[in-house]
Coordinates of N, CA and C and ligand atoms in Angstrom, one line a residue:
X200 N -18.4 16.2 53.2 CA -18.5 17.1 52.1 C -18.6 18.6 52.6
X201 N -17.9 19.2 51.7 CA -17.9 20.7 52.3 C -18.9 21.4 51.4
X202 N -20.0 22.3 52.2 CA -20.8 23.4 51.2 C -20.1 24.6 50.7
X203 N -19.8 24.5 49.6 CA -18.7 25.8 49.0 C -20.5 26.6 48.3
X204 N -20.8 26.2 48.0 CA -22.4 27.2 47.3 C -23.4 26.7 47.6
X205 N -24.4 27.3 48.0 CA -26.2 26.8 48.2 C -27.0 27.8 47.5
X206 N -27.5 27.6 47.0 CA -28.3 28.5 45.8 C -30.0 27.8 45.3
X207 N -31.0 28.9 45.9 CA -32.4 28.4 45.0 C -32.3 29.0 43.9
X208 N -33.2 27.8 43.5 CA -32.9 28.1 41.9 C -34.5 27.9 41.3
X209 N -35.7 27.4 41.8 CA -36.9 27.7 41.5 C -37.9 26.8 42.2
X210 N -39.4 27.6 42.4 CA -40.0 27.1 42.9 C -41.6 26.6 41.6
X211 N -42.0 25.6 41.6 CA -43.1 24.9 41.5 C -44.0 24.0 41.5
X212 N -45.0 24.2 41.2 CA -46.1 22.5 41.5 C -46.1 21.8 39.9
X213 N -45.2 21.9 39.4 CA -45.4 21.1 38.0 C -44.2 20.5 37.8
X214 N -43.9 19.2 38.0 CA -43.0 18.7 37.8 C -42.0 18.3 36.1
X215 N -43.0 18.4 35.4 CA -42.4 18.9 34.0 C -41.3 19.9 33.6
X216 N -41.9 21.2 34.8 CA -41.3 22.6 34.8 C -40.2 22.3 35.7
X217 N -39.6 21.6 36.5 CA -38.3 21.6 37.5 C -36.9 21.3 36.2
X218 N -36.5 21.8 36.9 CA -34.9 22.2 36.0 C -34.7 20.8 35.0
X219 N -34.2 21.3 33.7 CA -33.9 20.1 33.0 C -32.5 19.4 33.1
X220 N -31.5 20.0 34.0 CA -29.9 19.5 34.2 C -30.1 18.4 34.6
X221 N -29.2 17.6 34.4 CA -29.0 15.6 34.9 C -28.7 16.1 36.0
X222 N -28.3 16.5 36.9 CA -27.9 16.3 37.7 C -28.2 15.3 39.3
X223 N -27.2 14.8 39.4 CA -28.3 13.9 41.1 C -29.0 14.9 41.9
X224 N -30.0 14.2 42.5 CA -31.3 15.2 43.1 C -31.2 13.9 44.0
X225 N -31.9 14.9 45.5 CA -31.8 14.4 46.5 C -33.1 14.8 47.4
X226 N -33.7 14.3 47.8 CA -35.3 14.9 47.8 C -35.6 15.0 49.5
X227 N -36.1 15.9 50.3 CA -36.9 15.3 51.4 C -38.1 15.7 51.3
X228 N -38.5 14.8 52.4 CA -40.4 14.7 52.1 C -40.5 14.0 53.5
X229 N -42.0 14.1 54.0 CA -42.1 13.8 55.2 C -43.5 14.5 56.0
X230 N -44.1 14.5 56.9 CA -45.6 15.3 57.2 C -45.1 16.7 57.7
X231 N -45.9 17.5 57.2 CA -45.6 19.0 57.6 C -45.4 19.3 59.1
X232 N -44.4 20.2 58.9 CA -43.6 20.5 60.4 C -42.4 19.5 60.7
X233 N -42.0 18.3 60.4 CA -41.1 17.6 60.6 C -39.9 18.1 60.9
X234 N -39.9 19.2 60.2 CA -38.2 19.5 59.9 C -37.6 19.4 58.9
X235 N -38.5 19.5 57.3 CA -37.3 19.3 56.3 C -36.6 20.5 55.7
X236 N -38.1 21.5 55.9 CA -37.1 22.9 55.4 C -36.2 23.3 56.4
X237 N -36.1 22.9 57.5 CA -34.6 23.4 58.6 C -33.9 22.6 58.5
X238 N -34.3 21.3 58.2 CA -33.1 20.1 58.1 C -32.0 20.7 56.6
X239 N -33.0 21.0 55.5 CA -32.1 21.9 54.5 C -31.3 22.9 54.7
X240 N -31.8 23.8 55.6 CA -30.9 24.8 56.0 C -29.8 24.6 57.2
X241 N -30.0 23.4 57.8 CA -28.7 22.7 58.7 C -27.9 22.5 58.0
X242 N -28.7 21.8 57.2 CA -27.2 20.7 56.2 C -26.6 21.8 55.3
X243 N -27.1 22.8 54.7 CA -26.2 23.9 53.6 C -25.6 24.8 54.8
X244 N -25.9 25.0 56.3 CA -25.0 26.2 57.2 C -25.7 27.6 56.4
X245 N -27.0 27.4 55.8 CA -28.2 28.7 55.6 C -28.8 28.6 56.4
X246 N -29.3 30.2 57.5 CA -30.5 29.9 58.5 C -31.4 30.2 57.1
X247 N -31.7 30.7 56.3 CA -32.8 30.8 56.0 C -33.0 30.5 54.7
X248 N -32.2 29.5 53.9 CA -31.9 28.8 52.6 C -33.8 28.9 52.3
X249 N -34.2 27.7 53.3 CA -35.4 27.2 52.6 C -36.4 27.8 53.7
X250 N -37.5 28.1 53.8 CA -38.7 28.8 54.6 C -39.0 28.0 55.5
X251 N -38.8 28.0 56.7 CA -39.2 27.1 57.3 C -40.7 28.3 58.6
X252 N -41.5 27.1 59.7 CA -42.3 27.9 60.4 C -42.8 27.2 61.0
X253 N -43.7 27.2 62.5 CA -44.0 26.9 63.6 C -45.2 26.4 63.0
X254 N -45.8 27.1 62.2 CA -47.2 26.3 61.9 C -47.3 25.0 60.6
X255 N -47.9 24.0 60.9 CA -47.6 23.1 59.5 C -48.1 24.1 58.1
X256 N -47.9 23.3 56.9 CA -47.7 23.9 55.7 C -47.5 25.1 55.3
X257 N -46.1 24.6 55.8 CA -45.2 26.2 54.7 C -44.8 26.2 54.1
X258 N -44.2 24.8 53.4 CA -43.7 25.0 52.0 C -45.1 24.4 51.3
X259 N -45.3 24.6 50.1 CA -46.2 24.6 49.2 C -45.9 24.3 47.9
X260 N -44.4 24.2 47.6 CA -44.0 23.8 46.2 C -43.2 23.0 46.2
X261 N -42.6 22.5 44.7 CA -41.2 21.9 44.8 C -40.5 22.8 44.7
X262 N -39.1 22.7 45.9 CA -38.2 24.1 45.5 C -37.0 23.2 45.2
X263 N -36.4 23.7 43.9 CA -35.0 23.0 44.0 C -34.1 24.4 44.5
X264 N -32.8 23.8 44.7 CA -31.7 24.4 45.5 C -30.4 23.3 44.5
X265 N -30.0 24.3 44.2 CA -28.8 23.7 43.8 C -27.2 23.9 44.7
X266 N -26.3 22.7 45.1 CA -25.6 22.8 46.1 C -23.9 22.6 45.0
X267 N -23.6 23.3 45.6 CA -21.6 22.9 45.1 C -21.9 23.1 43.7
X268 N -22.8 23.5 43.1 CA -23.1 23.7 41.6 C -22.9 22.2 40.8
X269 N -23.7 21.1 41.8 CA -23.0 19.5 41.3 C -24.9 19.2 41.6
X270 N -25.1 19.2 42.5 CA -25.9 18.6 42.9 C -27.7 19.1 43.4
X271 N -28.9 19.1 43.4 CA -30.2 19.4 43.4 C -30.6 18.8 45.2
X272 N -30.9 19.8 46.0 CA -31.7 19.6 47.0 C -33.0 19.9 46.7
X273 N -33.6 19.0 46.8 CA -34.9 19.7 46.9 C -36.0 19.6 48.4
X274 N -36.6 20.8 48.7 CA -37.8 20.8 49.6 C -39.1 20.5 48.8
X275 N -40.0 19.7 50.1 CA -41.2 19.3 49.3 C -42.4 20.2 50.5
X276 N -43.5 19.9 49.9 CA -44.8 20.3 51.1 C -44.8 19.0 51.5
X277 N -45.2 19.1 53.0 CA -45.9 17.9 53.9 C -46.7 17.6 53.4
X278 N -46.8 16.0 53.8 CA -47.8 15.6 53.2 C -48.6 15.4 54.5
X279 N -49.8 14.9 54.9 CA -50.7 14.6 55.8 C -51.1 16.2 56.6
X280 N -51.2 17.3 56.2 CA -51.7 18.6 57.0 C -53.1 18.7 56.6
X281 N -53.9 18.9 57.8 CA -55.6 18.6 57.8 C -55.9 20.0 57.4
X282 N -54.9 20.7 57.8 CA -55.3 22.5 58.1 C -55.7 23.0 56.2
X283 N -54.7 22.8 55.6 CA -54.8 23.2 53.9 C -56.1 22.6 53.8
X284 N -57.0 23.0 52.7 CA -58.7 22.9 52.0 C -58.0 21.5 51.4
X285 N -59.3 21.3 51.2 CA -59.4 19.8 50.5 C -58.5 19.7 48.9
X286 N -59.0 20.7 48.5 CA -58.6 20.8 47.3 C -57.0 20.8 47.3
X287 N -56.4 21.7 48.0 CA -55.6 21.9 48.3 C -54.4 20.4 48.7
X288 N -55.0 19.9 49.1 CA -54.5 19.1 50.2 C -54.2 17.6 48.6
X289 N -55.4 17.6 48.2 CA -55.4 16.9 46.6 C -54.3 17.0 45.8
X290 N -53.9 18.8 45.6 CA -53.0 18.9 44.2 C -52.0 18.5 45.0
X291 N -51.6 18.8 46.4 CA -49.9 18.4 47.1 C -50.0 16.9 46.6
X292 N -50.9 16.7 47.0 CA -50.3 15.0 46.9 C -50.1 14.6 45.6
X293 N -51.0 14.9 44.4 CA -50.7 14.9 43.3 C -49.9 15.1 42.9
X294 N -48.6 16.4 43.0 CA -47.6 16.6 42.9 C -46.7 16.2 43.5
X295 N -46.7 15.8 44.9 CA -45.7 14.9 45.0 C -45.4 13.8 44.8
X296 N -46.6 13.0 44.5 CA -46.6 11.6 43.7 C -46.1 11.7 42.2
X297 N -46.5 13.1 41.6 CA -46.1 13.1 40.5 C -44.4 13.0 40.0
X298 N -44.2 14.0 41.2 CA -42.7 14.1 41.2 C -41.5 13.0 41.6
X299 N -42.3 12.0 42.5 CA -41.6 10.8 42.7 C -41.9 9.9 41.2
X300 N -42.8 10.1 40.9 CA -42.8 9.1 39.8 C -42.3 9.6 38.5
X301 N -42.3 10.8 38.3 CA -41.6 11.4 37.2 C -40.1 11.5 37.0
X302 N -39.7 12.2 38.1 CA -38.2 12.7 38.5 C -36.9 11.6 37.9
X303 N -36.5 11.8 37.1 CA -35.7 10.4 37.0 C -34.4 10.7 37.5
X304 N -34.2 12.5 37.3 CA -32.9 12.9 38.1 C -32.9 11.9 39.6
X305 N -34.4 11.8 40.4 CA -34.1 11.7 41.6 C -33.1 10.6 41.8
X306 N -32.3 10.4 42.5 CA -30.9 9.5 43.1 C -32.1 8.7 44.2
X307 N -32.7 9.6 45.3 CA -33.0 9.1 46.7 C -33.7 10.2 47.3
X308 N -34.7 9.6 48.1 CA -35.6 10.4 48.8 C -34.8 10.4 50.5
X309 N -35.2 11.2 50.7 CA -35.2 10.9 52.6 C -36.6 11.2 53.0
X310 N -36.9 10.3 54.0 CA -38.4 10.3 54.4 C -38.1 10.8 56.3
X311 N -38.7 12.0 56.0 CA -38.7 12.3 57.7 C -39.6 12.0 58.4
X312 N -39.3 11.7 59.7 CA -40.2 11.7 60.4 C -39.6 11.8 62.1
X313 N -40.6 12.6 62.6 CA -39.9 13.1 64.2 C -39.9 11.8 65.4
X314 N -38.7 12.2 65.7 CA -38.2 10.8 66.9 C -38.9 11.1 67.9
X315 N -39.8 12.1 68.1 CA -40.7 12.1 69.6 C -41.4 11.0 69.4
X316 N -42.2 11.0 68.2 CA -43.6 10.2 67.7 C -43.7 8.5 67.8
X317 N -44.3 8.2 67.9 CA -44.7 6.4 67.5 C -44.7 6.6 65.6
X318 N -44.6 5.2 65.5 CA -44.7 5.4 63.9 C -46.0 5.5 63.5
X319 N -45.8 6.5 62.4 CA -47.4 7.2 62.0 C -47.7 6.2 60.6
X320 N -49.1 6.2 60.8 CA -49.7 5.4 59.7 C -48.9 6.3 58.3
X321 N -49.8 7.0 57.9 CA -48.9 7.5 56.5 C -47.3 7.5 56.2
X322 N -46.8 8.0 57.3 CA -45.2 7.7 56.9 C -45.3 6.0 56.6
X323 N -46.0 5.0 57.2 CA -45.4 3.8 56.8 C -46.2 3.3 55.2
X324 N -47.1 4.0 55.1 CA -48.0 4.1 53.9 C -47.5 4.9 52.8
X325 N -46.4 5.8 52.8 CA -45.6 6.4 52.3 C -44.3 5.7 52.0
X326 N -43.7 5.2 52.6 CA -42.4 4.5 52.4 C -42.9 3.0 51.8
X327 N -44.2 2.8 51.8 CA -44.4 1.4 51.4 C -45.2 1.6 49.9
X328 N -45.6 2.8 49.4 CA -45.7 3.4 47.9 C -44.0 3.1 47.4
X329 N -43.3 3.8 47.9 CA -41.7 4.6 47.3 C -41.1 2.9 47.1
X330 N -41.3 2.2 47.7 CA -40.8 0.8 47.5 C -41.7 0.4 46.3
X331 N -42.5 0.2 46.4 CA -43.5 -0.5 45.5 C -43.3 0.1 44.1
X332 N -42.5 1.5 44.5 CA -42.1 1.9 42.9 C -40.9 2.5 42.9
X333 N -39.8 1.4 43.6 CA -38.4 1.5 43.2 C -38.0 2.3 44.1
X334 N -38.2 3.3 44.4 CA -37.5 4.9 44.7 C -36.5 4.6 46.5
X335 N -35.6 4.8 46.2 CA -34.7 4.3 46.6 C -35.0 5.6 48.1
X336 N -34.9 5.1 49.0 CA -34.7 6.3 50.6 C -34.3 5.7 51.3
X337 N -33.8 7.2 52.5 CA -33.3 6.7 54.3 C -34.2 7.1 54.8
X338 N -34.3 6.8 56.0 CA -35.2 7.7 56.8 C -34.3 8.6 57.5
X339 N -34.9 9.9 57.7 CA -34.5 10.6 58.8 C -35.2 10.8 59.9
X340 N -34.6 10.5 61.2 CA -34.9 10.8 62.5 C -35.0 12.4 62.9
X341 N -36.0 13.7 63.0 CA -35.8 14.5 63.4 C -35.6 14.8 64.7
X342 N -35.1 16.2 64.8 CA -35.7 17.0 66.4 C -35.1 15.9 67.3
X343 N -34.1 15.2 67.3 CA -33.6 14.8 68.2 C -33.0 15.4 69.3
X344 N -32.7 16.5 69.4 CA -32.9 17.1 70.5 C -33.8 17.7 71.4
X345 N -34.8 17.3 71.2 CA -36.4 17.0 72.0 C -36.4 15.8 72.6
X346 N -35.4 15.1 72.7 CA -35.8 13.9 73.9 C -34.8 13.6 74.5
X347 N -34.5 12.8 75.7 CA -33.5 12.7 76.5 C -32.5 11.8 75.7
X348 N -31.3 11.7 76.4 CA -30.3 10.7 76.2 C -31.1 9.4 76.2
X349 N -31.5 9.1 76.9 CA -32.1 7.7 77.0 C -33.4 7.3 76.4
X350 N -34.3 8.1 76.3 CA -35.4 8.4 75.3 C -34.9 8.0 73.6
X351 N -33.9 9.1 73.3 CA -33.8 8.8 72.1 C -33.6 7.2 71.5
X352 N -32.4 6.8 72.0 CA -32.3 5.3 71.3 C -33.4 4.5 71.4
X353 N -34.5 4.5 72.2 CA -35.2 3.6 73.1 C -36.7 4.0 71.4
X354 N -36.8 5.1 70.9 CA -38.0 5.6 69.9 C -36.9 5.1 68.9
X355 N -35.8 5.0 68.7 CA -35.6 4.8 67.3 C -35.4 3.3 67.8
X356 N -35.3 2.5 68.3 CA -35.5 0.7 68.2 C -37.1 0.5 68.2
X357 N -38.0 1.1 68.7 CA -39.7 1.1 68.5 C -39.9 1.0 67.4
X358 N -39.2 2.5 66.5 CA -39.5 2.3 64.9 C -38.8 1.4 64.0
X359 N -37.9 0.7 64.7 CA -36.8 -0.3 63.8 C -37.8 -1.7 64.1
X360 N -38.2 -1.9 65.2 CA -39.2 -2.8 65.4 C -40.5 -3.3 64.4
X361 N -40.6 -1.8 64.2 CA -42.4 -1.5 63.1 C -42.3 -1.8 62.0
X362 N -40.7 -1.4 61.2 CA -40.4 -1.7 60.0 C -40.3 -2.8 60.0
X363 N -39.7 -3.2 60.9 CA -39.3 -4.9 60.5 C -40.6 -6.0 60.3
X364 N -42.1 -5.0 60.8 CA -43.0 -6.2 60.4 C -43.4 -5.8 58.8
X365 N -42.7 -4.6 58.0 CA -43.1 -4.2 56.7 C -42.0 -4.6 56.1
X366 N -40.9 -4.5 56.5 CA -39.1 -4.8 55.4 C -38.4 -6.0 55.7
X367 N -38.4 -6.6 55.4 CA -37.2 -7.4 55.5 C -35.8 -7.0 56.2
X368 N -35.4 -5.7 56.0 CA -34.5 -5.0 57.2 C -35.1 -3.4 57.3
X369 N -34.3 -3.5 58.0 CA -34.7 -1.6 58.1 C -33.9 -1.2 57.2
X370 N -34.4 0.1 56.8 CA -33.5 1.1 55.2 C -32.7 1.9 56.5
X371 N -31.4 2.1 55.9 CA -30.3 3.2 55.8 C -31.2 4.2 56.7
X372 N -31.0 4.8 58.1 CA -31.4 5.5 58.7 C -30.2 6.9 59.3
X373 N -30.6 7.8 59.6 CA -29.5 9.2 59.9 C -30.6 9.2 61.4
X374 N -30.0 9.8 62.3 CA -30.8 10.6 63.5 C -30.2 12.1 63.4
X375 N -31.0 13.2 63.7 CA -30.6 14.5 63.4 C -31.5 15.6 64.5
X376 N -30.3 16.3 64.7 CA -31.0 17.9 64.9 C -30.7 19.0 64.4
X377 N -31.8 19.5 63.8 CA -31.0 20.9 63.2 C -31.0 21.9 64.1
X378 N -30.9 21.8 65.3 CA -30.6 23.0 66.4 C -29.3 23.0 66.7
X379 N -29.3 21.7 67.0 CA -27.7 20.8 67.6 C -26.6 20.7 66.5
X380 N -27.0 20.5 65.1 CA -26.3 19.7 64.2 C -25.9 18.8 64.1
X381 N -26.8 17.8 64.9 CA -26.6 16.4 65.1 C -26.7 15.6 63.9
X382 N -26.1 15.0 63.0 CA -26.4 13.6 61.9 C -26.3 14.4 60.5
X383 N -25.6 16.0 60.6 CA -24.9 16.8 59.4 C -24.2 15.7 58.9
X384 N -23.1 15.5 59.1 CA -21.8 15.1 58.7 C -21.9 13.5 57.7
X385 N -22.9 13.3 58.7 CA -23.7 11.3 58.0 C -24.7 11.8 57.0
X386 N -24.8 12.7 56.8 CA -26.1 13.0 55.7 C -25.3 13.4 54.2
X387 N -24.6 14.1 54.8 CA -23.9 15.0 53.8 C -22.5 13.7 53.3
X388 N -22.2 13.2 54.5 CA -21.1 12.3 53.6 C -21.6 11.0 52.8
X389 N -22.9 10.7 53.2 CA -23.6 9.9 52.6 C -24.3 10.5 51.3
X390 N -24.4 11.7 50.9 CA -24.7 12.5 49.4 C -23.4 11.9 48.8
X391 N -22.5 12.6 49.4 CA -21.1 12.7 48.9 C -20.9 11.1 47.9
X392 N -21.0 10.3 48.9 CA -20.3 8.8 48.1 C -21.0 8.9 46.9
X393 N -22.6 8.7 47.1 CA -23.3 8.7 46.4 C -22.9 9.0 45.0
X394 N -22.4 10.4 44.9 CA -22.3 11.5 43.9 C -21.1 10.8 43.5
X395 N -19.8 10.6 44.0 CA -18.8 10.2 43.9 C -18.8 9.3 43.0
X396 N -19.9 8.0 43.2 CA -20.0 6.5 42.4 C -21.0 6.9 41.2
X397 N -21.6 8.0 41.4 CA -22.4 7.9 40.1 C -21.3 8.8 38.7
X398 N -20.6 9.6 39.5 CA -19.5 10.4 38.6 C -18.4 9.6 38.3
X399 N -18.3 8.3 39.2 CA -17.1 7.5 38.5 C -18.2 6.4 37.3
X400 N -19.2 6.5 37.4 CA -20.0 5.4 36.3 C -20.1 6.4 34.9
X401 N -20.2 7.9 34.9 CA -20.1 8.5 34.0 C -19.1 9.1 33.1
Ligands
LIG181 P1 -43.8 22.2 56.1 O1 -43.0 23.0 55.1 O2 -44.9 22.9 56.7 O3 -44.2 20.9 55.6 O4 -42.8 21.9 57.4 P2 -41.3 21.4 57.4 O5 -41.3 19.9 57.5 O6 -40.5 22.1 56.4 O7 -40.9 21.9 58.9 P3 -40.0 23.2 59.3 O8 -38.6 23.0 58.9 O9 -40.6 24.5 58.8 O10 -40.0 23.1 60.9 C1 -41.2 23.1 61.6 C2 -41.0 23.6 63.0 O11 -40.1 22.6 63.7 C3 -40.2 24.9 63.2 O12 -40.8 25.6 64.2 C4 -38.8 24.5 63.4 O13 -38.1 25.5 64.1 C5 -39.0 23.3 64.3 N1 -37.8 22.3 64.1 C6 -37.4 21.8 62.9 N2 -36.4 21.0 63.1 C7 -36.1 21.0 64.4 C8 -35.1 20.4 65.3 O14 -34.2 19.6 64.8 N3 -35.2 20.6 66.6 C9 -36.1 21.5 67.1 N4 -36.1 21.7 68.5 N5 -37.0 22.1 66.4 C10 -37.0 21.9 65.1
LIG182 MG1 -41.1 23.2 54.8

């Protein structure tokens, strides 16, 4: 799919208030710092679409982004950052739970999580909520260009391993860098079909 427009279009913590258009919505989410606000701005060819930063929690809202004037990207806040106050750390989750469970535009989440890592309790505590209430995701592999040629395949069969004692298969998975532009083309052509089958059902 080609990005002909990337456009924000609003930011907030109330999911009532996010745009009323049908349109398919495509969500990432994942623990702060992952990479979803750069992974956003790989995939639209914006350095600076969505906020991204070295330190965890920097995004703070739901932002939608509207793409090709068809379709809703949205960025989320990390979840699992110790650094935000308590309180703090409460309303995120609230709101992101709220928004998975509200959102009916959403199509599909992508659940990041960085290919250096072993599989983290919350990410699997997370994807085993989003099942338990339908919500359809892939995972994404970040920052793969932080590990060698041989490293990488070797972390993503570890994590294919872990799921397998939670899923019955592993979900639809991408590997990606947004330095490199590694796993654009599989992300974006996998929106694409998507969008394609839902516009031929309408
Ligand atoms: P929060 O908004 O705080 O939840 O973080 P986020 O998940 O949006 O992460 P963000 O995109 O802001 O990136 C966090 C840090 O990781 C930044 O310093 C990025 O430059 C770096 N980063 C993100 N993706 C990659 C990648 O694919 N490769 C490398 N080398 N660095 C990356
Ligand atoms: Mg962010």
């Amino acid at each position: 799919m080609k990005i002909t427009s990337a456009n924000f279009v609003m930011s907030n913590s109330d999911v009532a208030k996010c745009p009323k258009d049908r349109l398919p919505e495509y969500a990432f989410i994942g623990r702060s710092n992952v990479g979803k606000s750069s992974l956003i701005n790989m995939l639209t060819n914006r350095k600076s679409l969505a906020k991204t930063s070295g330190r965890p929690g920097k995004t703070q809202l739901i932002n939608h982004f509207i793409i090709n004037k068809e379709w809703f990207l949205v960025d989320l806040p990390g979840y699992g950052y110790a650094r935000v106050s308590k309180s703090a750390k409460k309303t995120f989750q609230k709101f992101i739970t709220a928004y998975f469970s509200k959102r009916t535009q959403l199509v599909s989440a992508f659940v990041l999580v960085d290919s250096r890592h072993e599989p983290q309790k919350i990410d699997l505590e997370f994807m085993q909520w989003l099942g338990e209430n339908h919500i359809p995701f892939s995972i994404i592999f970040t920052k793969a260009d932080k590990l060698t040629e041989k490293k990488l395949p070797a972390q993503i069969e570890a994590y294919k391993q872990e799921m397998l004692n939670h899923w019955e298969e592993m979900p639809n998975y991408f590997v990606t860098s947004s330095s490199s532009g590694l796993g654009k083309d599989e992300v974006l052509s996998y929106i694409n079909e998507i969008n394609k089958e839902l516009n031929t059902q309408s």
